[in-house]
Phi, psi and omega in degrees: 000122183252326185225133172256123177248114186218151173285152178287314185256118178218160176289149175074314180217139178270165184301326179296315179294321177299313181296319179299317179292318179296319180287335174296322180279330181220087188302332181271006180295131175266151185232134173237122179262155171228154179196152172275349177275157179285157177304317181300317181295320183286314183287314184288341175268008174078012181284320180227157175280160182293337184275357184288156176269126185221136171241125184274142175280148353280154177222156177272166177298322179294316178299319179296315180299318179295319181293320178298315179300317180299315181294317183290332181265355181288000000 
């Protein structure tokens, strides 16, 4: 597993907690978050750090592919 692609807001566990647990088990794991909320809403409400990789919904398959490539090569 090289990349975790997860929504920020989910029932029972949020994407940040999921990513933290996954990275605890695999420290080199890269994470790409998605959300229907804006980056400002997520970051300024303390849900995510400013340095996280995020693609906002809605997105096209091409936009997703480009963002995944960006995250994996970073």
